[in-house]
PDB file of C-alpha atoms in Angstrom:
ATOM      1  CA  UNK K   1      -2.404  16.806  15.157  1.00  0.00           C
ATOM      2  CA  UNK K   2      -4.997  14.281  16.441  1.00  0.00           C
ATOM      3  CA  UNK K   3      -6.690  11.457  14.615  1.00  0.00           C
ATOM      4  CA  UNK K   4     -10.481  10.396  15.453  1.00  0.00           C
ATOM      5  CA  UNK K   5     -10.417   6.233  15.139  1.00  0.00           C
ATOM      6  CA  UNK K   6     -13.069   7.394  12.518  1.00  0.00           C
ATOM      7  CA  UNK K   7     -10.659   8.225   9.610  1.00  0.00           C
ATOM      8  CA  UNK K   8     -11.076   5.468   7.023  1.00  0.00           C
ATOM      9  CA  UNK K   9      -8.162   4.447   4.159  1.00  0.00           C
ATOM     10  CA  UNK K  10      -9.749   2.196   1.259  1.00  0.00           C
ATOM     11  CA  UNK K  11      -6.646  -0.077  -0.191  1.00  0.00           C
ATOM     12  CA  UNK K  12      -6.951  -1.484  -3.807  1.00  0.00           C
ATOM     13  CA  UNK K  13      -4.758  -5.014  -3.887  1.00  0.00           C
ATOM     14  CA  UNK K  14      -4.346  -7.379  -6.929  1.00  0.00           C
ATOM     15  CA  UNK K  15      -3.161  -9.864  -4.509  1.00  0.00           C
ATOM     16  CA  UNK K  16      -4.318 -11.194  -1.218  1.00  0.00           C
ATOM     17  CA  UNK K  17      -1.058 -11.059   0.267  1.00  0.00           C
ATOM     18  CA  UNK K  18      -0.691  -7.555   0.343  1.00  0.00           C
ATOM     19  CA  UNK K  19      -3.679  -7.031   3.013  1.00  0.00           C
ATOM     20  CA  UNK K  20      -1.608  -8.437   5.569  1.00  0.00           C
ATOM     21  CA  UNK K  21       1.209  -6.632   4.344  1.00  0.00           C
ATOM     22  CA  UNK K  22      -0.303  -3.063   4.723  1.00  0.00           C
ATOM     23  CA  UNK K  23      -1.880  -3.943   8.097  1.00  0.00           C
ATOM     24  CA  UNK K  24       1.174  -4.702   9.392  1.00  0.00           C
ATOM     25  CA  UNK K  25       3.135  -1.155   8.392  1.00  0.00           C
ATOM     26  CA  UNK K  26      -0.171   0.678   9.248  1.00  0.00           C
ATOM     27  CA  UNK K  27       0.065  -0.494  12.763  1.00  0.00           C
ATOM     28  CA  UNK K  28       3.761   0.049  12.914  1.00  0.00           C
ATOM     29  CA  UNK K  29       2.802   4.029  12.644  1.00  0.00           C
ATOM     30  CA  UNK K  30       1.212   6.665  15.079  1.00  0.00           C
ATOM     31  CA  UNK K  31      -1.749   6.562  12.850  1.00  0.00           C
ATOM     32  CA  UNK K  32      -5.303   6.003  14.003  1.00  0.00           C
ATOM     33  CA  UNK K  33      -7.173   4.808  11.244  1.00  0.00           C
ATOM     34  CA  UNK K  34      -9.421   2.274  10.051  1.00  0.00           C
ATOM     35  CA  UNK K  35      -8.819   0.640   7.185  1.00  0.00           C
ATOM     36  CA  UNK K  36     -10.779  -1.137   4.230  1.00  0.00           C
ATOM     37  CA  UNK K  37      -9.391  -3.574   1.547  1.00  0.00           C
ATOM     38  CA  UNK K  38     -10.435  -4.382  -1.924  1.00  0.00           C
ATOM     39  CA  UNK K  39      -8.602  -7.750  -3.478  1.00  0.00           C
ATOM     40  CA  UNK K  40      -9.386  -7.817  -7.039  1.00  0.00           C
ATOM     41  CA  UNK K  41      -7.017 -10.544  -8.769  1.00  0.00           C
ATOM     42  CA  UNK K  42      -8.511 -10.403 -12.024  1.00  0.00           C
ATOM     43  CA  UNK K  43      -7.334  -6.860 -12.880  1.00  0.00           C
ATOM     44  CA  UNK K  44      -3.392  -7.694 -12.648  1.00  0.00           C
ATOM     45  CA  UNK K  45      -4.302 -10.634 -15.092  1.00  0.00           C
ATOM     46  CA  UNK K  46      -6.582  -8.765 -17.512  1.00  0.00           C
ATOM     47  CA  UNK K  47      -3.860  -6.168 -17.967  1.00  0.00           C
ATOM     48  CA  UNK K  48      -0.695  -8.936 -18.301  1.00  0.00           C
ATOM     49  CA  UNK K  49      -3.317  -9.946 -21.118  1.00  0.00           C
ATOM     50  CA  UNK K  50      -4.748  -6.748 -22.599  1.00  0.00           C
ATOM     51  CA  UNK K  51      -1.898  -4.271 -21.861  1.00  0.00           C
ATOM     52  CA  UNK K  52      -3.081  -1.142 -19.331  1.00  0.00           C
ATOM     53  CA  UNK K  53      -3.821   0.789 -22.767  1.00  0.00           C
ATOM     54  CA  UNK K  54      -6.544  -1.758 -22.978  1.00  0.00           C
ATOM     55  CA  UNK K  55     -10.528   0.096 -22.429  1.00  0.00           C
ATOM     56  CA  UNK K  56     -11.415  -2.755 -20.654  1.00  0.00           C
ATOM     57  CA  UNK K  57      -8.694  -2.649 -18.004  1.00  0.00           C
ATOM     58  CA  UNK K  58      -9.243   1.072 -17.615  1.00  0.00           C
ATOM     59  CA  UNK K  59     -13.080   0.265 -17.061  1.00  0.00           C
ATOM     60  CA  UNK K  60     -12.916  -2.437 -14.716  1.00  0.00           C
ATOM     61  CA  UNK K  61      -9.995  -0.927 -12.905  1.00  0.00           C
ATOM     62  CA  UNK K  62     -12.565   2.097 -12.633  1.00  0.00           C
ATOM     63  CA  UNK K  63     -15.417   0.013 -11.618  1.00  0.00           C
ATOM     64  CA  UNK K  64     -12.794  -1.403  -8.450  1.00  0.00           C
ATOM     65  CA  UNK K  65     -12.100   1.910  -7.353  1.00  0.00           C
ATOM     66  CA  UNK K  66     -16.408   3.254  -7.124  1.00  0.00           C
ATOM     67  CA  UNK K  67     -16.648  -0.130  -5.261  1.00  0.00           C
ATOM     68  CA  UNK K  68     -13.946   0.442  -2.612  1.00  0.00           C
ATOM     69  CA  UNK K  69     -15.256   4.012  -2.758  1.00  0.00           C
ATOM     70  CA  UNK K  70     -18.801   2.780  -1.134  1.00  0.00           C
ATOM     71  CA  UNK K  71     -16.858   1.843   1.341  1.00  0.00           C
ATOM     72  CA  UNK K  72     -16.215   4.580   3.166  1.00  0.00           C
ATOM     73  CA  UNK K  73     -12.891   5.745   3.022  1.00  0.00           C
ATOM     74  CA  UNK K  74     -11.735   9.361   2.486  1.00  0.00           C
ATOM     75  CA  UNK K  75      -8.612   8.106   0.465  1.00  0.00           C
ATOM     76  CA  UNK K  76      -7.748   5.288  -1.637  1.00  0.00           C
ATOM     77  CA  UNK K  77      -4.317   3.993  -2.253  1.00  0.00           C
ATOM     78  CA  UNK K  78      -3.858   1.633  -5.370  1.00  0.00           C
ATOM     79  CA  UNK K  79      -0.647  -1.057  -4.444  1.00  0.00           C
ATOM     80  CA  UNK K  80      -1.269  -3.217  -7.918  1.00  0.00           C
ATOM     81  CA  UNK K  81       2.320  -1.224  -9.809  1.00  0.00           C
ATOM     82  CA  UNK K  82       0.855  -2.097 -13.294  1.00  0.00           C
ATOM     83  CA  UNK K  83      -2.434  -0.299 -13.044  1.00  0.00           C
ATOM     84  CA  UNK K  84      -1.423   2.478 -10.396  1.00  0.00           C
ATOM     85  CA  UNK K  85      -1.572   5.298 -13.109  1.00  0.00           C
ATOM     86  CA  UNK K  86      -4.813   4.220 -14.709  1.00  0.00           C
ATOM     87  CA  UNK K  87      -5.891   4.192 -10.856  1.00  0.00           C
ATOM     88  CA  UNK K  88      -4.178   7.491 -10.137  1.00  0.00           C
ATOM     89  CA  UNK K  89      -5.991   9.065 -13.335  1.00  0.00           C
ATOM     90  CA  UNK K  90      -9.547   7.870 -12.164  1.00  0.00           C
ATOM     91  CA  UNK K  91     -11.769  10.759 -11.750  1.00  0.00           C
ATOM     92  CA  UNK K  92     -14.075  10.367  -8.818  1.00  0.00           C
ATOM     93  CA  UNK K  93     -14.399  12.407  -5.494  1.00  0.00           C
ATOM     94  CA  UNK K  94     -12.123  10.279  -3.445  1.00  0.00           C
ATOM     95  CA  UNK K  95      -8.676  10.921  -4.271  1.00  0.00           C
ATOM     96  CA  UNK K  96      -6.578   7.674  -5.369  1.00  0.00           C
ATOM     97  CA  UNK K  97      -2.593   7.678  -4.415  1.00  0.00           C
ATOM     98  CA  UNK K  98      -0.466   4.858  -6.433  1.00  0.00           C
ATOM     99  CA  UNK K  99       1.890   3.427  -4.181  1.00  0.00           C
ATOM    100  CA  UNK K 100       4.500   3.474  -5.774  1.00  0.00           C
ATOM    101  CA  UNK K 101       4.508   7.215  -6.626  1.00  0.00           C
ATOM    102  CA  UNK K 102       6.600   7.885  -2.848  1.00  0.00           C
ATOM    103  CA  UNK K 103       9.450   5.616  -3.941  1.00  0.00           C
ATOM    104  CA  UNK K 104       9.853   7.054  -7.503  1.00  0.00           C
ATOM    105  CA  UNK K 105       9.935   9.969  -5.843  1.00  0.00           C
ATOM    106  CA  UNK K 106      12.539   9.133  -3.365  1.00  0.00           C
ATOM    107  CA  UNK K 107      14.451   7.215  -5.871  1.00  0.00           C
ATOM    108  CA  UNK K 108      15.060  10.033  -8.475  1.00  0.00           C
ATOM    109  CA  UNK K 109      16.564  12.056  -5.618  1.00  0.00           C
ATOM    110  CA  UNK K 110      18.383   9.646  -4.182  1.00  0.00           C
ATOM    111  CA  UNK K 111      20.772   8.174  -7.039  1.00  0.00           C
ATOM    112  CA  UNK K 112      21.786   8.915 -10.565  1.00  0.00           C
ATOM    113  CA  UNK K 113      21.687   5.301 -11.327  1.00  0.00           C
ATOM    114  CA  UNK K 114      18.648   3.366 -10.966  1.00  0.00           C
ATOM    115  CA  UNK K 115      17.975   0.153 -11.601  1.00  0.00           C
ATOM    116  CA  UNK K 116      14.316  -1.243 -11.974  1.00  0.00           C
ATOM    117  CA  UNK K 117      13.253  -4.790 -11.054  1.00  0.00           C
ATOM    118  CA  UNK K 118      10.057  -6.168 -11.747  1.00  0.00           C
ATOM    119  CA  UNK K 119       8.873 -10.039 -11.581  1.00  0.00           C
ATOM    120  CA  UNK K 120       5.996  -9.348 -13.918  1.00  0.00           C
ATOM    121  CA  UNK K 121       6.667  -7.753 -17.799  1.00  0.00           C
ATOM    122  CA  UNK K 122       3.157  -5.164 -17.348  1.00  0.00           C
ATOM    123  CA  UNK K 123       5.477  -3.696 -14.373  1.00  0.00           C
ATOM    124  CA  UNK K 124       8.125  -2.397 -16.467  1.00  0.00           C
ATOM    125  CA  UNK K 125       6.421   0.438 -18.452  1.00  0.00           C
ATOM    126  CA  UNK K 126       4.334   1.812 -16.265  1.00  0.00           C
ATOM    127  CA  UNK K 127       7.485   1.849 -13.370  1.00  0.00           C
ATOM    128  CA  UNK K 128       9.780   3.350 -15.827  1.00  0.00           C
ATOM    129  CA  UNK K 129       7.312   5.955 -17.314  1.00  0.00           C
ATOM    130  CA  UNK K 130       6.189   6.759 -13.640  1.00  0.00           C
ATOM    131  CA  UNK K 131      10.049   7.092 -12.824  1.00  0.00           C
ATOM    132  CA  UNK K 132      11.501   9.124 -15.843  1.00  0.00           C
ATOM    133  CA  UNK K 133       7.872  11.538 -14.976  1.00  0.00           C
ATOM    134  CA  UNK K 134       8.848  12.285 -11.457  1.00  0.00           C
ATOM    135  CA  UNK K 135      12.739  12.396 -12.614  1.00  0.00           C
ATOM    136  CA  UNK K 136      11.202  15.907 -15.458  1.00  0.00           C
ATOM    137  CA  UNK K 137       8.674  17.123 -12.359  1.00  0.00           C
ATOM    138  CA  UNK K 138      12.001  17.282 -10.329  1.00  0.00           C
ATOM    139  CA  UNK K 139      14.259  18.713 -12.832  1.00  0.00           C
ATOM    140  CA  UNK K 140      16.679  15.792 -12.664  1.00  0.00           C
ATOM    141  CA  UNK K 141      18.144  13.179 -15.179  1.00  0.00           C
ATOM    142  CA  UNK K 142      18.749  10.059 -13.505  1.00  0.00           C
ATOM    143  CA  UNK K 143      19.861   7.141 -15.636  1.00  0.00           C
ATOM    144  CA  UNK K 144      17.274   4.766 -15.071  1.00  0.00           C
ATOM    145  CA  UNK K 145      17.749   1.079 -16.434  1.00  0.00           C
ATOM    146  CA  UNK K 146      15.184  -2.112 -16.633  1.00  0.00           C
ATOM    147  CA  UNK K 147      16.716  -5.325 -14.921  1.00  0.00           C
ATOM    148  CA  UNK K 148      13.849  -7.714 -14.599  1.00  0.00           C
ATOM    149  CA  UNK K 149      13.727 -10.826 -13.009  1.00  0.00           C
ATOM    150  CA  UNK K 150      10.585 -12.767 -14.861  1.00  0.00           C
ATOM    151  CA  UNK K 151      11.732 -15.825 -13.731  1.00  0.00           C
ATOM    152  CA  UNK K 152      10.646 -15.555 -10.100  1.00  0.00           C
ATOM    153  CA  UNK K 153       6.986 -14.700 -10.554  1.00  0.00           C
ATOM    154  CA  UNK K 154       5.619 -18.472 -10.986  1.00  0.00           C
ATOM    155  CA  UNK K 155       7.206 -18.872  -7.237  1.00  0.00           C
ATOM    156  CA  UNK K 156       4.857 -16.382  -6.400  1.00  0.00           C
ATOM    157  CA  UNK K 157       1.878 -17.515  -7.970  1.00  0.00           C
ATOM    158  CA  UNK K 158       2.722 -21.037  -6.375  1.00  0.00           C
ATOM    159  CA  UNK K 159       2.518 -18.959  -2.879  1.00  0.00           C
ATOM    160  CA  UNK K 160       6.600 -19.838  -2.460  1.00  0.00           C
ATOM    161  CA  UNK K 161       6.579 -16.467  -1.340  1.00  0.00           C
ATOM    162  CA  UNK K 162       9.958 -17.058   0.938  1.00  0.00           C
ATOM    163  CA  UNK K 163      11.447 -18.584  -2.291  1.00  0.00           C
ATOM    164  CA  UNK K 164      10.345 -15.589  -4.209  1.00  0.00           C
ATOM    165  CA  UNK K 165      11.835 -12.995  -2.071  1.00  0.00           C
ATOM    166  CA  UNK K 166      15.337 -15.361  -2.319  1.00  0.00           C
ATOM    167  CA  UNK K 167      15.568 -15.289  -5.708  1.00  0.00           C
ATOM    168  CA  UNK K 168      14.797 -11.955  -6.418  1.00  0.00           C
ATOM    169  CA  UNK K 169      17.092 -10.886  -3.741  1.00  0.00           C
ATOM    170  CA  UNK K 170      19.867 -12.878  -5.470  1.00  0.00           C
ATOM    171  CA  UNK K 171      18.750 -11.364  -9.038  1.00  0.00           C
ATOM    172  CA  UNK K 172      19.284  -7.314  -7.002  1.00  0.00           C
ATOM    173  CA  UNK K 173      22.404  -8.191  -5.624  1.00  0.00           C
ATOM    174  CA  UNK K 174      24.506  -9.719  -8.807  1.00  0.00           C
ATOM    175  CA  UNK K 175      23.539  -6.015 -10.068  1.00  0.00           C
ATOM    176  CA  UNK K 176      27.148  -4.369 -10.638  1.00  0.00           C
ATOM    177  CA  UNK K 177      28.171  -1.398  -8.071  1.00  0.00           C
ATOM    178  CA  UNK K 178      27.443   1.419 -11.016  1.00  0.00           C
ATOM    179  CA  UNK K 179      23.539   1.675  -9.584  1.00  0.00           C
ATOM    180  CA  UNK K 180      23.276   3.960  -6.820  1.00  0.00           C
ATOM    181  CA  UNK K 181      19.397   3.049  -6.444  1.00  0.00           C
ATOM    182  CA  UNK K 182      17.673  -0.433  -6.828  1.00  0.00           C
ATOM    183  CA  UNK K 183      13.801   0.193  -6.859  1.00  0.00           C
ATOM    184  CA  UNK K 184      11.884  -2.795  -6.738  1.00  0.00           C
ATOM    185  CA  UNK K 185       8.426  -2.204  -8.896  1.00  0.00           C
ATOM    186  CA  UNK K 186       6.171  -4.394  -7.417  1.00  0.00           C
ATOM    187  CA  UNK K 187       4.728  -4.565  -3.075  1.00  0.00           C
ATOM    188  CA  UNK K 188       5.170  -8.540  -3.854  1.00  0.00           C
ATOM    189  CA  UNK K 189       8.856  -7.913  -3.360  1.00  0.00           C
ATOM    190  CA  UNK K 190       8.876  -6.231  -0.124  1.00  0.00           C
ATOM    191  CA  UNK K 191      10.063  -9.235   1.606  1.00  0.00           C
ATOM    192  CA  UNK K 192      13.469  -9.739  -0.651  1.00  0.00           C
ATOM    193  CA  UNK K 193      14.780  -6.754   1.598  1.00  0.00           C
ATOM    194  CA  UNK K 194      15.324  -9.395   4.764  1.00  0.00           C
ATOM    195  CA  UNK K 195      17.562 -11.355   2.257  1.00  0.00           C
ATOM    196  CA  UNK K 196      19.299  -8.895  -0.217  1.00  0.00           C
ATOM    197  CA  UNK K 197      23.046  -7.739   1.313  1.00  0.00           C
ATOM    198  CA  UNK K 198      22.677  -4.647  -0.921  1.00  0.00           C
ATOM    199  CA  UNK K 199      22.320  -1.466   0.196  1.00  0.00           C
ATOM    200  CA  UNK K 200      19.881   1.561  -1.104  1.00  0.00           C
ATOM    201  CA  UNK K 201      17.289  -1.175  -2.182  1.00  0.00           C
ATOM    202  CA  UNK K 202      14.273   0.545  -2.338  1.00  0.00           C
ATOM    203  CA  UNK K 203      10.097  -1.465  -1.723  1.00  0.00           C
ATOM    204  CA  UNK K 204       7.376   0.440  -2.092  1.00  0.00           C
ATOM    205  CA  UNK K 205       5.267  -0.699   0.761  1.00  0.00           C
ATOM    206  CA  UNK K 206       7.236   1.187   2.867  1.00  0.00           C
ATOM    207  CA  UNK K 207       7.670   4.537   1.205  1.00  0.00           C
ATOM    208  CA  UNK K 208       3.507   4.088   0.493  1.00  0.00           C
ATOM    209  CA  UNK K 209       3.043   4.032   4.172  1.00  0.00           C
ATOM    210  CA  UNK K 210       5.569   6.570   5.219  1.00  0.00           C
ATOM    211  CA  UNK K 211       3.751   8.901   2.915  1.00  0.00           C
ATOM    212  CA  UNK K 212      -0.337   8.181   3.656  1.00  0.00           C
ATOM    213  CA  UNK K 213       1.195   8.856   7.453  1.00  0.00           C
ATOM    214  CA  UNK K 214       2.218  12.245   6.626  1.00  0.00           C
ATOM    215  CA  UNK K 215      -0.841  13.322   4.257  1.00  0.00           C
ATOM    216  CA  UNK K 216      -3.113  12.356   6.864  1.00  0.00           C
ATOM    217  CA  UNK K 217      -1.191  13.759   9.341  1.00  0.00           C
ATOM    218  CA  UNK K 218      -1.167  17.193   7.675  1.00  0.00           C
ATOM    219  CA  UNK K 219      -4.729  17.144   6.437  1.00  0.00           C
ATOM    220  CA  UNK K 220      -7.036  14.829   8.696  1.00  0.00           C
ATOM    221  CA  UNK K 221      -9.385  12.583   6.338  1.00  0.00           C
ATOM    222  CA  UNK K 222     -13.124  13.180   6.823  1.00  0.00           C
ATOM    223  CA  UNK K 223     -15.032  11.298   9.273  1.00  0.00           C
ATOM    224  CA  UNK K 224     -17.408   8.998   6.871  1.00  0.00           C
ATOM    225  CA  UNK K 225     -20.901   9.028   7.110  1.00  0.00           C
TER     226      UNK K 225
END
């Protein structure tokens, strides 16, 4: 099905880093598409600080997702892992994707083993409770097991990202051979798949893209305006 160069994709980042990310795996597809970014840094740190239960997380994360919204876009796509459910649960006429919902998805039928690693501690809940949700939905009871690797998120912060993506790849691959799945819970870590030697390591950039491809694909997004 053709794609008018009118179809707009809004993408909510906690990092810079990811806008360049998503660019890149956008262009890599057949998809026509213009997309808008929102960068808002201060909602990843208000929820390492206030937990994601926290009203004023939930209200500022909202507040993000109306201003992308004004944008233009006929779907948003949240890529920050800790708040992609309170994103995901935000009522408003533009639907909201979390990015990582395509790899959970993937993972749970992929492996009866998974192992989760996140560089940041407000990861780990909401990856786990996202994973062990899509493992009930599918009707399948994966054994799915934290292994975080805390110590590599001040190389990110520093902007070491190459450094970053080492270590955690290092941290994934002294994993022992009983995990058929290794899901990394943050987009950050994308880049620790060019230096892992482990196979079925799963980033959730790519899954993210893979799937906006085919849900525009099979439903064209309004032309804004």
């Amino acid at each position: 099905m053709g794609l008018s160069s009118a179809k707009v994709v809004g993408f909510l980042h906690t990092a810079e880093v990811h806008v360049a990310t998503f660019d890149s795996l956008l262009r890599a597809t057949d998809l026509d598409v213009e997309v808008v970014h929102l960068v808002r840094p201060e909602l990843l740190e208000m929820a390492r600080r206030l937990g994601t239960e926290s009203e004023e997380v939930r209200t500022h994360t909202g507040s993000a997702i109306r201003e992308l919204a004004d944008l233009g876009p006929a779907l948003i796509m949240c890529t920050c892992s800790t708040i992609g459910e309170l994103a995901e649960a935000h009522h408003g006429p533009i639907p909201v994707i979390r990015s990582d919902r395509p790899m959970a998805e993937f993972a749970v039928r992929s492996g009866h083993r998974i192992a989760v690693v996140a560089t940041v501690a407000s990861t780990i809940e909401p990856t786990l409770a996202l994973l062990h949700s899509v493992a009930r939905t599918s009707s399948v009871q994966p054994a799915i097991v934290s292994k975080p690797c805390l110590e590599a998120w001040p190389l990110f912060e520093a902007g070491d990202h190459e450094s970053y993506w080492s270590l955690v790849a290092s941290h994934v691959d002294r994993l022992g051979p009983e995990f058929d799945v290794v899901v990394l819970a943050q987009a950050s870590m994308l880049g620790s798949l060019q230096f892992t030697k482990r196979s079925g390591v799963l980033a959730s950039p790519v899954r993210a893209v893979e799937h906006l491809r085919d849900v525009v694909q099979a439903n064209p997004l309004a032309q804004p305006g």
